[in-house]
C-alpha positions as MATLAB code, in Angstrom:
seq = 'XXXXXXXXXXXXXXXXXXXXXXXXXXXXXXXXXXXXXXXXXXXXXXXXXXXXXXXXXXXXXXXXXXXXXXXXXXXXXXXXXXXXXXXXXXXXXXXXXXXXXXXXXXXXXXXXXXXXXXXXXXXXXXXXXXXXXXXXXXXXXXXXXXXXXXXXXXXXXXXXXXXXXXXXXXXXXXXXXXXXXXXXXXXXXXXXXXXXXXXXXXXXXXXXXXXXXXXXXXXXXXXXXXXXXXXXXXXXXXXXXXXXXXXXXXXXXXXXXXXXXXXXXXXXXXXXXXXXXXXXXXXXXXXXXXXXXXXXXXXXXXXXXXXXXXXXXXXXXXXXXXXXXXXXXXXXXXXXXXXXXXXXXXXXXXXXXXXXXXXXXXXXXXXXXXXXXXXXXXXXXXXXXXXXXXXXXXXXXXXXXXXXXXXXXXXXXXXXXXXXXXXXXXXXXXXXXXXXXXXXXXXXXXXXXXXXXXXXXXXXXXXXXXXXXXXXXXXXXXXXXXXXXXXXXXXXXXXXXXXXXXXXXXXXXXXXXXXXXXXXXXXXXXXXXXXXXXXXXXXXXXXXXXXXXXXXXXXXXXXXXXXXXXXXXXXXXXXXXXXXXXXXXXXXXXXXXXXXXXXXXXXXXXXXXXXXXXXXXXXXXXXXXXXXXXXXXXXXXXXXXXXXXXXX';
ca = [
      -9.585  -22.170   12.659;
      -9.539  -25.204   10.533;
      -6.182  -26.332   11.361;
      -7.381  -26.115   14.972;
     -10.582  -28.117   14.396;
      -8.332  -30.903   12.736;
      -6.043  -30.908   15.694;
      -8.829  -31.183   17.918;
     -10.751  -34.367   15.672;
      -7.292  -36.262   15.555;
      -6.664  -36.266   18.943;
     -10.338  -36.995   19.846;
      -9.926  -40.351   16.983;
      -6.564  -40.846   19.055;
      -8.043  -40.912   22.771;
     -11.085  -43.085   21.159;
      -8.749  -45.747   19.438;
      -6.378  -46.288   22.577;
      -9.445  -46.632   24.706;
     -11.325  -48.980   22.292;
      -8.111  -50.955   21.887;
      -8.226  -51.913   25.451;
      -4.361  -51.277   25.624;
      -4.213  -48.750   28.631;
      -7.452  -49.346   30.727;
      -6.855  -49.981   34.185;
      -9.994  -51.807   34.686;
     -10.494  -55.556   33.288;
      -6.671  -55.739   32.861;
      -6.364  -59.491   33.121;
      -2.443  -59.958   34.041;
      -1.147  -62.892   31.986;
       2.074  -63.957   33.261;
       4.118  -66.840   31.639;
       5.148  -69.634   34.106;
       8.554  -70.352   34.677;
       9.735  -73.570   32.645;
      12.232  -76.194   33.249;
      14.007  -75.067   30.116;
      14.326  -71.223   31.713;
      15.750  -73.123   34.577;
      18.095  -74.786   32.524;
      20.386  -71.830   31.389;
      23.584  -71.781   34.020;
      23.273  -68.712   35.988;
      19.733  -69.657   37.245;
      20.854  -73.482   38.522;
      22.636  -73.679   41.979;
      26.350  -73.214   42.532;
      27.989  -76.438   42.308;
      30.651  -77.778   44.994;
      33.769  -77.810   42.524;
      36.955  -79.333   43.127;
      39.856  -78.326   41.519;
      41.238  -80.598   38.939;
      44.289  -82.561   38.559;
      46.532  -81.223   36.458;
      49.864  -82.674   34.981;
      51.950  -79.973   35.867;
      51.621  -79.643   39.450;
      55.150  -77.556   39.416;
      53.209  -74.667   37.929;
      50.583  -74.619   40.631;
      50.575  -72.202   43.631;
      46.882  -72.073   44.520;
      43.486  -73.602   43.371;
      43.116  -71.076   40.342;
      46.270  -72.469   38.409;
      44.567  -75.701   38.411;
      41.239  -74.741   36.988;
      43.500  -72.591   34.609;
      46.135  -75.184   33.629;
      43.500  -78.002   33.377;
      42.231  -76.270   30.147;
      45.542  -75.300   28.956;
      46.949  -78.803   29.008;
      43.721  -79.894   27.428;
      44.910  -77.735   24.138;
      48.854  -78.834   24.803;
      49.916  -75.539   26.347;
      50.724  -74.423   29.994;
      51.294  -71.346   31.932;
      54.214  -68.633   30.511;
      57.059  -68.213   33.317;
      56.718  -65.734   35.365;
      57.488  -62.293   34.526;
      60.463  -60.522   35.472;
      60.459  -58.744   39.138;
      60.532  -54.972   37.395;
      57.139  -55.821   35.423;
      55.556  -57.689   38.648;
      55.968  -54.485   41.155;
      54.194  -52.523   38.279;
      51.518  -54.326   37.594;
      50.860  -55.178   41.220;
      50.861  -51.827   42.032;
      49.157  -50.380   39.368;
      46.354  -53.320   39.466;
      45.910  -52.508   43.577;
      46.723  -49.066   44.314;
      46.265  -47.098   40.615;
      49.604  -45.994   41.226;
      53.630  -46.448   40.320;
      55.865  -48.208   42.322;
      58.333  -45.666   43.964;
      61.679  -46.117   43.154;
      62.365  -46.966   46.545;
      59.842  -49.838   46.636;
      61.226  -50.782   43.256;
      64.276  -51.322   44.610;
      63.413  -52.613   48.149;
      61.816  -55.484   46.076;
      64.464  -55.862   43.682;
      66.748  -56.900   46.674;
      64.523  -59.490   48.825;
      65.731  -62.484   48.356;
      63.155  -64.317   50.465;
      60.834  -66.843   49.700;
      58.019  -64.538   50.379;
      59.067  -61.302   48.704;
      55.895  -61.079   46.309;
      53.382  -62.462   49.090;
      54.402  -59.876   51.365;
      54.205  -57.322   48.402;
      50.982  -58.310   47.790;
      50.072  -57.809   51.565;
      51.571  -54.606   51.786;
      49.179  -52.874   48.745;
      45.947  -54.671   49.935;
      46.476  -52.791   53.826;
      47.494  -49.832   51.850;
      45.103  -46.335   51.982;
      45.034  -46.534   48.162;
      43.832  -50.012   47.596;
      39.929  -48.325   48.337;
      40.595  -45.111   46.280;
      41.609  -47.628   42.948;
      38.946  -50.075   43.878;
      36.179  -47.476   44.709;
      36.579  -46.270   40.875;
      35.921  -49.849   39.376;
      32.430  -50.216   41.660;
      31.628  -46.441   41.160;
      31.183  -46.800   38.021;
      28.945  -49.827   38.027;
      27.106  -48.011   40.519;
      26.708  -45.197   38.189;
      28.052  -42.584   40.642;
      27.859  -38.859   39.852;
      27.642  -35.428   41.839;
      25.279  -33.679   39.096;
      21.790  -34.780   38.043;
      21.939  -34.997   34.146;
      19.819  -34.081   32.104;
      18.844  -30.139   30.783;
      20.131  -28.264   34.265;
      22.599  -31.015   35.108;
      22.157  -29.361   38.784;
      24.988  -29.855   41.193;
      24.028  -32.657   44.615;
      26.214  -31.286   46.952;
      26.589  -34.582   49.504;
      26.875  -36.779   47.084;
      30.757  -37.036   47.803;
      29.527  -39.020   50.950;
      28.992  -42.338   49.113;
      32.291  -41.588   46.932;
      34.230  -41.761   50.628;
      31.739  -44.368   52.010;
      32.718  -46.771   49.284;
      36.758  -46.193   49.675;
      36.517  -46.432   53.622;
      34.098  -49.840   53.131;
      36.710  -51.584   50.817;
      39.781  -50.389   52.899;
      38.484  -51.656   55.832;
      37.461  -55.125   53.843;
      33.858  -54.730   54.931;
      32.320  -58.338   53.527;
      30.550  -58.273   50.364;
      27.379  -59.514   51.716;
      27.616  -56.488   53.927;
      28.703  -54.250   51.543;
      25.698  -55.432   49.587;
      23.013  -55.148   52.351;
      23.698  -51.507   53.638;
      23.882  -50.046   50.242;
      20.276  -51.352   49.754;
      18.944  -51.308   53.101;
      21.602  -49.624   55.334;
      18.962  -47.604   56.964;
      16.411  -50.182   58.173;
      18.852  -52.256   59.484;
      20.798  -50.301   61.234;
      19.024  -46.842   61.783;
      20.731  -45.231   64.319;
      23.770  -45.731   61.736;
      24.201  -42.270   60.029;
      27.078  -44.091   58.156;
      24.737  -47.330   57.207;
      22.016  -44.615   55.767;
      24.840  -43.132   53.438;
      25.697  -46.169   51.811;
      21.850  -46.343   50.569;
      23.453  -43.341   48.278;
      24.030  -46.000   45.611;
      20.030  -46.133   45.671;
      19.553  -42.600   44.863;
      23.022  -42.294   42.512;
      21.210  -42.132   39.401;
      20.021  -39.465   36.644;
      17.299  -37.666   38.179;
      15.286  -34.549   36.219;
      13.646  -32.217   39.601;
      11.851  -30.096   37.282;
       9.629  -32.660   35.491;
       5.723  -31.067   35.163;
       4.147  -34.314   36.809;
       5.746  -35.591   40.164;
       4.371  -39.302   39.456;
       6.197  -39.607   36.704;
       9.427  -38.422   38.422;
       8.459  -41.165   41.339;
       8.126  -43.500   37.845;
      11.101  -43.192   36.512;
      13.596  -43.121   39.532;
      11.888  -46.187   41.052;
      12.528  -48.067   37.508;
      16.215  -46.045   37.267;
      16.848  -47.862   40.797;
      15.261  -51.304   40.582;
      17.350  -51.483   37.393;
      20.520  -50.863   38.477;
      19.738  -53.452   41.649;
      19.077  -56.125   39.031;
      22.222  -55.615   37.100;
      24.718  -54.355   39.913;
      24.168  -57.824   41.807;
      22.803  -60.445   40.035;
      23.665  -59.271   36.293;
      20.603  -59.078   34.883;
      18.744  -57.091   32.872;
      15.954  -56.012   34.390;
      15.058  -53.006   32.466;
      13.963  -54.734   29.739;
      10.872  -55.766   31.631;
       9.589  -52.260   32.489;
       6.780  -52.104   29.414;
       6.649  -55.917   28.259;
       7.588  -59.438   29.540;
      11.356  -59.875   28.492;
      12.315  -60.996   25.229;
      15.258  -63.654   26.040;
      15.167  -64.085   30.041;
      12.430  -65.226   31.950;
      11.715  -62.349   33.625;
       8.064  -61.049   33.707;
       6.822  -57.510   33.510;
       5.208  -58.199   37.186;
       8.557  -59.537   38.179;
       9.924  -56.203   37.567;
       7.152  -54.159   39.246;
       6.948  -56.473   42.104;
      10.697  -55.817   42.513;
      10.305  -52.417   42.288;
       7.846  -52.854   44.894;
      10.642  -53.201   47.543;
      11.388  -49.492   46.764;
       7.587  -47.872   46.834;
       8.232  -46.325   50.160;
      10.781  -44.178   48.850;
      10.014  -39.822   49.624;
      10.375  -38.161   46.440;
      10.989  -34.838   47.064;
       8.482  -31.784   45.644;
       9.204  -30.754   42.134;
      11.972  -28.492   41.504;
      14.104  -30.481   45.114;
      16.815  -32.862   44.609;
      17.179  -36.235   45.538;
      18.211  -37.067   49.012;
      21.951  -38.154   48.670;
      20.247  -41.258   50.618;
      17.065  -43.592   50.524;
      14.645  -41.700   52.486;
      11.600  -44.029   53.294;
       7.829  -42.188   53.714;
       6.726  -42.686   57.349;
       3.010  -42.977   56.174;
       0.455  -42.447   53.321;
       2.573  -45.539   51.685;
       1.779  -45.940   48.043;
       0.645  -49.311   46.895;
       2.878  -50.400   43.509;
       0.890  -50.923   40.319;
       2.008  -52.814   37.428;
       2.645  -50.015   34.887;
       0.246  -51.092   31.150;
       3.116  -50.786   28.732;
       5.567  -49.199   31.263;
       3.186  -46.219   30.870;
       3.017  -44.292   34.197;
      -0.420  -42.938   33.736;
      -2.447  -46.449   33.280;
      -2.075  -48.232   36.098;
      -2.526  -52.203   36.195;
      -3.029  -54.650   38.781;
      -1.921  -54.171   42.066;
       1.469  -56.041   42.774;
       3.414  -56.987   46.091;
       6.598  -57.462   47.019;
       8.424  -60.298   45.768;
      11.613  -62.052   45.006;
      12.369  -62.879   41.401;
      10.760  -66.119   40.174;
      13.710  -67.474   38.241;
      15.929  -67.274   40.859;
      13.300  -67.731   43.945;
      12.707  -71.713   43.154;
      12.535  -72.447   46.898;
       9.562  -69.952   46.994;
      10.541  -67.669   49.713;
       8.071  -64.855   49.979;
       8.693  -61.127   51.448;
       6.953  -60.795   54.646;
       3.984  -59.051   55.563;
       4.308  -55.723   57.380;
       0.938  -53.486   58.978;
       0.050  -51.306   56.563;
       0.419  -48.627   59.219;
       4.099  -49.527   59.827;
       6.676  -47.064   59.123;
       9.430  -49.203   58.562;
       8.268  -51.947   55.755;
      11.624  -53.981   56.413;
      10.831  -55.009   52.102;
      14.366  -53.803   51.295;
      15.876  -55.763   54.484;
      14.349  -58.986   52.974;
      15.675  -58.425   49.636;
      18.818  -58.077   50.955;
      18.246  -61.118   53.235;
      17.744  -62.857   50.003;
      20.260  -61.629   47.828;
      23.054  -62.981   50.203;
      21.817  -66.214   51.377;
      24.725  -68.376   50.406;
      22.232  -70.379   47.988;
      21.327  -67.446   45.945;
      22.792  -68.387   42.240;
      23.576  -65.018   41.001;
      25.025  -62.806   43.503;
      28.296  -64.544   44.269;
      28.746  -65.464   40.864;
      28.712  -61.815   39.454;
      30.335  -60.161   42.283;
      33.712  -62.679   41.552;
      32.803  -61.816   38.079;
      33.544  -58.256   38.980;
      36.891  -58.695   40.457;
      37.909  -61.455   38.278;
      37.883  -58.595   35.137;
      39.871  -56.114   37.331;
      42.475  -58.544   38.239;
      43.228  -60.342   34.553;
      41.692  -57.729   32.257;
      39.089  -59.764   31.049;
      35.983  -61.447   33.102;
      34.943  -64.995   33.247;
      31.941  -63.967   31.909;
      32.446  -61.459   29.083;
      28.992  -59.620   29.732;
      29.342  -58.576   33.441;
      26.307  -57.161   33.680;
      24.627  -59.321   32.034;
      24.230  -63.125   33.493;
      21.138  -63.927   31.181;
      20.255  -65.905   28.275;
      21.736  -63.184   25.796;
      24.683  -62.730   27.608;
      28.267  -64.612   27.146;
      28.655  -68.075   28.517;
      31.458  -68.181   31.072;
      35.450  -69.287   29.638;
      35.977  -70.953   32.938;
      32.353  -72.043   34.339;
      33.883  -74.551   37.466;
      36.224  -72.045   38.172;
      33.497  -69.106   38.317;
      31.873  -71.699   40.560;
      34.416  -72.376   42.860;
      35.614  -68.636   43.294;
      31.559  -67.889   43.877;
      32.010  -70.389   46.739;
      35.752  -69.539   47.968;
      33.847  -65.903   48.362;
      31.554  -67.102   50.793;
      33.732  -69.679   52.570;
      36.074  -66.550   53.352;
      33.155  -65.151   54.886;
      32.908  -62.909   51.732;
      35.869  -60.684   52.037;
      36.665  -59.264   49.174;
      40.630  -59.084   50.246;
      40.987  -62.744   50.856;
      39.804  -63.662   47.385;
      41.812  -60.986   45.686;
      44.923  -62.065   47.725;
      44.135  -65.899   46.022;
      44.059  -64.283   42.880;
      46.994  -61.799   42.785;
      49.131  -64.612   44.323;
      48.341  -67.170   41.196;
      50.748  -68.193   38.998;
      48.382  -67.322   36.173;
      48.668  -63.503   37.498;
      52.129  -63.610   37.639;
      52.461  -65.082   33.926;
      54.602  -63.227   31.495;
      52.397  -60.867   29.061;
      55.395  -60.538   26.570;
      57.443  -63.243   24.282;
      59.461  -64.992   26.242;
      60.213  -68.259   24.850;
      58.879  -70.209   21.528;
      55.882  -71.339   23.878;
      54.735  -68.299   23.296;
      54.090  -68.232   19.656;
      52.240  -71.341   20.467;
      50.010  -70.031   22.921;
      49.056  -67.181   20.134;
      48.534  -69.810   17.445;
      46.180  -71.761   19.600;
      44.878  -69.091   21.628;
      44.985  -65.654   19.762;
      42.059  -63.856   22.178;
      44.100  -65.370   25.460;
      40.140  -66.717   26.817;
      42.687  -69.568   28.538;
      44.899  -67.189   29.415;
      47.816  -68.870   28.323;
      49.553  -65.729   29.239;
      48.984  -62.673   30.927;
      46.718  -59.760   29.461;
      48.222  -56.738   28.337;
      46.300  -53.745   30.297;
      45.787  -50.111   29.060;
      45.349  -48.344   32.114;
      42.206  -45.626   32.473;
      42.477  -42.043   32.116;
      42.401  -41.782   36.350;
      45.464  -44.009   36.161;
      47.324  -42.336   33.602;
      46.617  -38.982   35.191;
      47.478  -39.987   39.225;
      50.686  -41.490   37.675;
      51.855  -38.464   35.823;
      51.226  -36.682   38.796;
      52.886  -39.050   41.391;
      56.069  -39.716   39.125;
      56.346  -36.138   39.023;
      55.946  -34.991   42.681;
      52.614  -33.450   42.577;
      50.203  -35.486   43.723;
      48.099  -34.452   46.751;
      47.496  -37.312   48.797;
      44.839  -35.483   50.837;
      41.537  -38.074   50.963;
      37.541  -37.382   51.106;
      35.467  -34.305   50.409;
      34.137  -33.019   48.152;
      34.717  -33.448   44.501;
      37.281  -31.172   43.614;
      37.472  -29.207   40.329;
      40.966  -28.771   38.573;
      41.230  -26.122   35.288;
      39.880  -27.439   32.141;
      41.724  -26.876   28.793;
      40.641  -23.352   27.399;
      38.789  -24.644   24.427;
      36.107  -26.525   26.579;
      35.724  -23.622   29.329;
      35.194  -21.677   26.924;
      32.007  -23.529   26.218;
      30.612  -23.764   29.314;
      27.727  -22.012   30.917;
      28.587  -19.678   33.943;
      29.324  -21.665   37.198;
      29.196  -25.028   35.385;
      32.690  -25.670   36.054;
      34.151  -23.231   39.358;
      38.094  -24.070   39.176;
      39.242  -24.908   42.663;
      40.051  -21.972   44.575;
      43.065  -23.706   46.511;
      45.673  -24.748   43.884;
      46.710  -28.029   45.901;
      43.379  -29.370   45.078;
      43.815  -29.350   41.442;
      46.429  -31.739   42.148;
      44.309  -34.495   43.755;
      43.727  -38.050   43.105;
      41.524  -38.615   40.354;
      38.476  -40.434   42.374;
      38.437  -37.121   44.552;
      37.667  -34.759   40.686;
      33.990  -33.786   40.482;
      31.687  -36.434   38.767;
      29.104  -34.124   36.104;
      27.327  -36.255   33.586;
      27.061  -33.125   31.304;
      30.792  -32.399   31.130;
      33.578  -35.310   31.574;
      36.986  -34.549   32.454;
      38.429  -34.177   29.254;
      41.038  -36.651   29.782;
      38.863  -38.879   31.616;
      36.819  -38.683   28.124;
      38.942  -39.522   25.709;
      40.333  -42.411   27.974;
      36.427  -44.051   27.660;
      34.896  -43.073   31.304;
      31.665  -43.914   31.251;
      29.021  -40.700   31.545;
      27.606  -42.437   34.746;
      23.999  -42.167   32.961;
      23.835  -45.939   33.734;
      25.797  -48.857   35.318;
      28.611  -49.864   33.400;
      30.141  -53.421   34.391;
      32.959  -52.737   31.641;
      34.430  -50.028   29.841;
      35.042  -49.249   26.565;
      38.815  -50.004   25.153;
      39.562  -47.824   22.644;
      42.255  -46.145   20.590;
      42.131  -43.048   18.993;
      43.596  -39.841   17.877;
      42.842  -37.829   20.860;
      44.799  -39.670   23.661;
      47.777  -39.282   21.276;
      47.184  -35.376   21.234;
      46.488  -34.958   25.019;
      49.096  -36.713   26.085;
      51.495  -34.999   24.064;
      49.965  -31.677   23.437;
      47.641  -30.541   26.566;
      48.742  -28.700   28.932;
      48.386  -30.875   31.864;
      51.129  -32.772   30.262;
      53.160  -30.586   29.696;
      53.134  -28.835   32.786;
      53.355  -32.010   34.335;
      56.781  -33.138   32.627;
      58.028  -29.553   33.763;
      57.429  -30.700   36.906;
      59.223  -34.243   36.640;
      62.359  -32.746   34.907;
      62.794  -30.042   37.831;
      62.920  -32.632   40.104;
      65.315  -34.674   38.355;
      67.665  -32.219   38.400;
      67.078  -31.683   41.957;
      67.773  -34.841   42.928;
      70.892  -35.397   40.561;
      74.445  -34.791   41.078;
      75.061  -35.683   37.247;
      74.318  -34.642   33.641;
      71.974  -36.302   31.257;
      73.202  -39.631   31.816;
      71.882  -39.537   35.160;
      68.674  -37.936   34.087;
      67.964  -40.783   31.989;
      68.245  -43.240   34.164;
      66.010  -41.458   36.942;
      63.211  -40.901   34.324;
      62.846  -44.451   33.432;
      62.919  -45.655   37.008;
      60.119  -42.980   38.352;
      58.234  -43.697   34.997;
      58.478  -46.565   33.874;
      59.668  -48.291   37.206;
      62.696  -50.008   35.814;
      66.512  -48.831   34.476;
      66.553  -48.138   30.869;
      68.816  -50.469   28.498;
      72.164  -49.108   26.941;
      70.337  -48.588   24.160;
      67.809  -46.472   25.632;
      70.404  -44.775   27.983;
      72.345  -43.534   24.686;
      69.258  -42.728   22.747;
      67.933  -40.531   25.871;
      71.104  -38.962   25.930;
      71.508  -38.019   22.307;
      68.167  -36.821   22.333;
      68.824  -34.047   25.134;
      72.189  -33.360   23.433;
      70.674  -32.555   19.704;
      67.599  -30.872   21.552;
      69.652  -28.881   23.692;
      71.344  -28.111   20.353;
      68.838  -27.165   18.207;
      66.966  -24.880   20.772;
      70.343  -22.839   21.342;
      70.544  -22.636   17.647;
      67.245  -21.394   16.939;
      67.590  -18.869   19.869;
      64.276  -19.054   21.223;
      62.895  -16.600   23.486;
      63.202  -18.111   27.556;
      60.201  -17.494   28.382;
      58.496  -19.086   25.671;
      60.472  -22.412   26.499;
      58.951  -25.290   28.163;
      61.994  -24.710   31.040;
      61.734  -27.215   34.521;
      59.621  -26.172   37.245;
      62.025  -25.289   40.814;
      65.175  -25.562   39.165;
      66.197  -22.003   38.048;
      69.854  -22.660   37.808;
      70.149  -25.336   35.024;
      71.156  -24.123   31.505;
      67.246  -23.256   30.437;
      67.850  -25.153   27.049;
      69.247  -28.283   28.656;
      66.508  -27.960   30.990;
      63.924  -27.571   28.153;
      65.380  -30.630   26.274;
      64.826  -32.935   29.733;
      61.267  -31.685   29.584;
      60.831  -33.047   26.200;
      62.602  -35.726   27.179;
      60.135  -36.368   29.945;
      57.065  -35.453   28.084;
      58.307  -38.010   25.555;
      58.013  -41.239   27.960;
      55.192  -40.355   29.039;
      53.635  -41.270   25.630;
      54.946  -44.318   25.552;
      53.281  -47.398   24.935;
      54.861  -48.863   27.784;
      53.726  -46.025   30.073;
      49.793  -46.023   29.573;
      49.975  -50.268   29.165;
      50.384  -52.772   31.782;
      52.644  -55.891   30.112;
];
């Protein structure tokens, strides 16, 4: 009894000192906001996009578009220029790598090996961009800014079976080079604008993509937190801010006030949040009456309701003072999230071009222009290149923002096609004076993503299922994390072909990553993440050589190099290196490959291991099973290369 009379005084003295503090009454709240000063406006991402020209460079031989000269301009200013370009072999790979997430066949390898025209590159170029896979690599990079998942997170991580719909609605936008400023607008406001559009009213999926908990006790704090989840993820998916940080307080660095974030999240208020224990919609579903009104939240705190806020733009970036319009209250279609969208892609807007060339900028060189991608504010990096951020902001819109004309600028730069290796004593110089390559005085080495690494393995080896959409699929997970898993978290695939699909196309579950996927640094999809984490650890070492994905899969690629061979090892060499590594392997490497099968071929006879315990080809029963087994190992060992997980 007395510890329950204590527990009863302390929260009474708790409930008394909050209210006589004043801090969380909703009546006499007098909103302070601070004004927007000349000094906010001074920081660069909040001033207007300036008309850049290129500059003249000395040079001019190593120009081939507009972004050499911004490039070479700074370069020259530190006595260095651009590396020569890299050899044809290295080109192909990276190309298609960078624009598909694939390997060059050895047929295209040596289709572009033997143009001799003028054009061979530009029309190589051409050729990935109209290609089916150019979406399913390019989906990945803006799913995961768009913090795409088919599970909800949290305790019961609970399956959403249509969310595959924006996963396909993404790949189908960027293979048809939909413009970005429409790409933009239907993934906010797809359904107002176009609402007989059952495709326009799944792209509003990105809305509704986040971490979501059904089963919360109190439904207006579910409504809380997915309206902040979403008008956070707006602010740093396209202008690269961090809005977030204004959900309890006025923020710390940018000038962004806590009513700027709540009068944001305003444009949202008519979303239908479904009744407790109900998903998500897998699309913005707007109330047709009974329309909230959207209270600045004391302290972020959803239960003490402040002032009543409208709709509005964000001040820092709204300096010609456009305002939202006024809809009847009675309206069912508040047209708030057609405005925002309205305003987000008015040519004049100083953020959203800016962090959307940002975007691709990073995917193409490795790096961005601005090292903090999703964030443009005053904490975040200061661009390398700020006239050439400016005048690829303004190239975007001048090619009536599609997204394939600026990447074709890009990949067709002599800057792309820059050597990433020593070739000359230019080289050494360009690492003396620019050791982190922020000039990029020669091109970035690239360690491709798990997805990459994966789809190749599979492709090089014959596997891959090309099928597209659907979905997400569910492949078998190593035996020490199934194990773990609670019944029905993870259902295997029932057809086997599916376990063999493109990575995009694997079921997304914020609880459980694909294990390779994981140790390759995939984001959990928990929040937007402009760039991933580059790291290097034991683990990829181990599951490339040890799991059994890998293994099985350089079963696979040695079966169907003998299949295809009329040879011996010598041959099998040589048709390892070109799947894998898209190139012919030196004399050096020739003779090492071959000694290798030789004294493995060797040693396993000697030993007399049991058949069926070897790791024998898949679909080639007739080949010597320890000469077979040696090619496996053989296989299984370039596939932990350096060279076959890094871009040069």
């Amino acid at each position: 009894m007395k510890i329950a009379a204590l527990t009863h005084l302390f929260k009474i003295y708790c409930v008394g000192s909050i209210l006589a503090s004043g801090l969380f009454a909703t009546t006499n709240y007098e909103l302070v906001e601070p004004e927007i000063t000349e000094k906010d406006l001074e920081h660069w991402s909040f001033q207007a996009v300036t008309d850049i020209q290129p500059p003249s460079v000395e040079r001019v031989d190593q120009v081939r578009n507009p972004v050499d000269q911004f490039i070479l301009a700074r370069l020259e200013q530190e006595g260095l220029g651009l590396m020569p370009e890299a050899n044809r072999n290295t080109l192909i790979r990276r190309l298609s790598f960078d624009l598909r997430g694939l390997p060059p066949s050895v047929e295209e390898v040596e289709k572009f090996m033997s143009d001799t025209t003028t054009s061979a590159y530009e029309n190589l170029v051409d050729r990935f961009l109209a290609s089916s896979d150019f979406g399913e690599r390019w989906a990945q990079h803006w799913l995961d800014v768009a913090r795409f998942a088919e599970s909800d997170g949290f305790e019961h991580d609970a399956v959403r079976s249509e969310a595959w719909r924006y996963r396909d609605w993404v790949i189908q936008a960027l293979n048809a080079d939909l413009p970005y400023d429409e790409f933009l607008r239907l993934q906010i406001a797809g359904d107002e604008l176009y609402p007989e559009s059952d495709d326009a009213a799944i792209a509003t999926g990105f809305l509704v993509a986040g971490a979501d908990m059904p089963d919360i006790n109190l439904m207006e704090e579910r409504r809380h937190t997915v309206l902040n989840e979403m008008t956070t993820t707006t602010g740093l998916t396209f202008m690269g801010l961090t809005m977030g940080c204004a959900q309890c307080h006025d923020h710390k660095s940018d000038p962004i006030s806590q009513a700027d974030f709540y009068r944001l999240r305003a444009m949202f208020a008519d979303m239908t949040i479904p009744k407790k224990s109900k998903q998500l919609s897998p699309r913005f579903i707007p109330l047709k009456d009974d329309i909230p009104q959207d209270h600045l939240m004391i302290r972020g705190d959803f239960r003490y309701k402040g002032p009543v806020v409208d709709a509005a733009f964000l001040r820092v970036v709204n300096q010609d003072g456009e305002s939202v319009p006024k809809v009847p209250s009675e309206s069912s279609k508040l047209g708030r999230r057609s405005a925002l969208v309205d305003w987000l892609t008015d040519p004049n807007h100083p953020l959203t071009s800016r962090v959307a060339v940002n975007r691709f900028w990073q995917q193409v060189f490795g790096k961005p222009i601005v090292a903090s991608p999703n964030d443009f504010g005053v904490l975040g990096y200061r661009p390398s290149h700020p006239e050439l951020l400016d005048w690829l902001a303004a190239e975007l819109v001048r090619q009536d923002w599609s997204i394939k004309e600026l990447l074709r600028i890009l990949f067709n730069s002599a800057t792309y096609r820059q050597a990433s290796l020593p070739v000359n004593e230019k080289w050494l110089k360009a690492m003396e004076v620019d050791p982190d390559n922020l000039l990029l005085s020669r091109m970035n080495r690239k360690r491709l993503e798990g997805e990459a690494i994966r789809d190749s393995m599979l492709a090089v080896s014959g596997k891959l299922n090309r099928k597209a959409g659907g979905p997400g699929v569910h492949p078998p997970l190593p035996s020490e994390v199934a194990i773990t898993l609670l019944k029905k978290q993870w259902q295997v695939s029932e057809d086997v072909n599916d376990h063999y699909r493109r990575s995009i196309y694997l079921f997304v579950r914020r609880n459980l990553r694909f294990p390779m996927f994981d140790v390759f640094d995939r984001p959990d999809a928990n929040a937007s993440c402009g760039r991933r984490n580059i790291s290097t650890t034991a683990p990829q070492s181990l599951t490339l050589l040890n799991s059994e994905f890998s293994i099985e899969t350089a079963r696979q690629l040695a079966g169907s190099i003998i299949n295809e061979s009329k040879g011996g090892s010598e041959e099998w060499v040589d048709r390892c290196y070109r799947r894998v590594l898209s190139r012919s392997p030196s004399a050096d490497e020739l003779n090492t490959g071959i000694r290798f099968i030789e004294k493995q071929t060797k040693a396993l006879r000697s030993e007399n291991r049991n058949v069926e315990l070897l790791g024998t080809p898949f679909g080639a029963p007739s080949v010597d099973p320890y000469m077979g087994t040696a090619l496996t190992d053989f296989c299984l060992a370039i596939f932990n290369l350096n060279e076959m997980i890094y871009l040069d």
